[in-house]
Backbone as numpy.savetxt, mean C-alpha at the origin, in Angstrom:
# Nx Ny Nz CAx CAy CAz Cx Cy Cz
22.78 6.64 1.39 21.44 6.10 1.35 20.51 6.99 2.18
19.31 7.20 1.69 18.35 8.07 2.37 17.88 7.44 3.68
17.70 8.31 4.66 17.20 7.85 5.96 15.74 7.43 5.81
15.36 6.35 6.45 13.98 5.89 6.43 13.29 6.34 7.70
12.06 6.79 7.55 11.25 7.24 8.67 10.32 6.13 9.11
10.06 6.07 10.39 9.10 5.12 10.93 7.75 5.81 11.03
6.72 5.11 10.59 5.36 5.66 10.59 4.43 4.63 11.21
3.76 4.99 12.30 2.78 4.05 12.85 1.61 3.92 11.88
1.13 2.72 11.71 0.06 2.48 10.75 -0.95 1.51 11.33
-2.21 1.88 11.28 -3.28 1.00 11.75 -4.05 0.51 10.53
-4.26 -0.79 10.45 -4.99 -1.40 9.34 -6.10 -2.27 9.90
-7.23 -2.32 9.21 -8.25 -3.26 9.65 -7.77 -4.67 9.31
-8.35 -5.66 9.96 -7.88 -7.04 9.82 -7.96 -7.55 8.39
-9.02 -7.19 7.68 -9.19 -7.66 6.31 -8.08 -7.12 5.40
-7.77 -5.84 5.51 -6.70 -5.25 4.71 -5.36 -5.84 5.11
-5.11 -6.00 6.40 -3.86 -6.58 6.89 -3.65 -7.98 6.30
-4.69 -8.80 6.36 -4.59 -10.17 5.85 -4.32 -10.18 4.34
-5.02 -9.29 3.60 -4.82 -9.21 2.16 -3.40 -8.79 1.82
-2.88 -7.80 2.54 -1.52 -7.33 2.29 -0.48 -8.39 2.65
-0.71 -9.10 3.74 0.21 -10.18 4.13 0.26 -11.27 3.06
-0.91 -11.63 2.55 -0.97 -12.65 1.52 -0.26 -12.18 0.25
-0.51 -10.95 -0.14 0.11 -10.37 -1.32 1.63 -10.30 -1.15
2.07 -9.88 0.02 3.50 -9.79 0.30 4.15 -11.17 0.20
3.48 -12.17 0.73 4.01 -13.53 0.66 4.12 -13.99 -0.79
3.11 -13.68 -1.60 3.14 -14.04 -3.02 4.31 -13.38 -3.75
4.65 -12.16 -3.34 5.73 -11.41 -3.97 7.07 -11.58 -3.27
7.13 -12.48 -2.29 8.36 -12.75 -1.53 8.92 -11.50 -0.86
8.01 -10.72 -0.27 8.41 -9.51 0.47 7.86 -9.61 1.89
8.46 -8.82 2.78 7.89 -8.65 4.11 6.66 -7.75 3.97
5.81 -7.74 4.97 4.65 -6.85 4.93 5.11 -5.40 4.81
6.09 -5.01 5.57 6.62 -3.65 5.51 7.15 -3.33 4.11
7.90 -4.28 3.54 8.43 -4.09 2.20 7.33 -3.96 1.16
6.27 -4.74 1.32 5.14 -4.69 0.38 4.43 -3.34 0.45
4.19 -2.87 1.66 3.53 -1.57 1.83 4.39 -0.47 1.23
5.69 -0.50 1.48 6.59 0.51 0.92 6.60 0.44 -0.61
6.62 -0.76 -1.15 6.59 -0.94 -2.60 5.30 -0.35 -3.19
4.16 -0.69 -2.60 2.87 -0.21 -3.11 2.77 1.31 -3.03
3.21 1.89 -1.93 3.18 3.35 -1.80 4.10 4.01 -2.83
5.27 3.43 -3.04 6.20 3.96 -4.04 5.59 3.93 -5.42
4.92 2.83 -5.77 4.27 2.72 -7.07 3.14 3.73 -7.22
2.38 3.96 -6.17 1.30 4.94 -6.22 1.85 6.35 -6.43
2.91 6.68 -5.74 3.52 8.01 -5.91 4.08 8.14 -7.32
4.73 7.11 -7.82 5.27 7.12 -9.18 4.14 7.32 -10.21
3.03 6.62 -10.02 1.88 6.74 -10.92 1.28 8.15 -10.86
1.20 8.69 -9.66 0.66 10.06 -9.52 1.54 11.06 -10.24
2.85 10.93 -10.09 3.76 11.84 -10.77 3.62 11.69 -12.28
3.43 10.48 -12.74 3.30 10.21 -14.17 2.03 10.85 -14.74
0.93 10.70 -14.03 -0.35 11.21 -14.51 -0.64 12.63 -14.06
0.07 13.09 -13.05 -0.18 14.42 -12.53 -1.45 14.52 -11.72
-2.00 13.38 -11.29 -3.20 13.40 -10.48 -3.21 12.17 -9.58
-4.15 12.15 -8.65 -4.27 11.03 -7.75 -4.73 9.79 -8.50
-4.32 8.63 -8.01 -4.72 7.37 -8.62 -6.21 7.16 -8.42
-6.73 7.45 -7.25 -8.15 7.31 -6.95 -8.75 8.68 -6.68
-9.97 8.87 -7.12 -10.62 10.15 -6.86 -11.31 10.16 -5.51
-11.36 9.03 -4.83 -12.03 8.92 -3.53 -11.04 8.45 -2.47
-9.97 9.19 -2.30 -8.93 8.78 -1.36 -9.39 8.77 0.08
-10.45 9.51 0.39 -10.92 9.57 1.77 -11.82 8.39 2.13
-12.17 7.55 1.16 -13.01 6.39 1.42 -12.13 5.16 1.63
-12.48 4.31 2.61 -11.68 3.10 2.80 -11.83 2.18 1.60
-10.79 1.41 1.28 -10.88 0.51 0.14 -11.90 -0.58 0.37
-12.59 -0.99 -0.68 -13.55 -2.08 -0.61 -12.85 -3.33 -1.12
-12.60 -4.26 -0.24 -11.89 -5.48 -0.59 -12.86 -6.61 -0.80
-12.65 -7.36 -1.85 -13.48 -8.52 -2.16 -12.60 -9.76 -1.97
-12.52 -10.22 -0.74 -11.65 -11.35 -0.40 -12.52 -12.52 0.01
-12.29 -13.65 -0.61 -13.06 -14.84 -0.27 -12.15 -15.95 0.16
């Protein structure tokens, strides 16, 4: 099995809350959800041969109510 690396990650509260809620909906830990989402993004990039978003340097705009 491949070794897993630890990466410190800082998230704003709104993104953290959204990810926690999403992880709970998918029955995953927050760490597991983040790893899943990153894996899917990398898979999509490899499939399309380009980045998923053209504005990767901009923070995501979340519409959470």
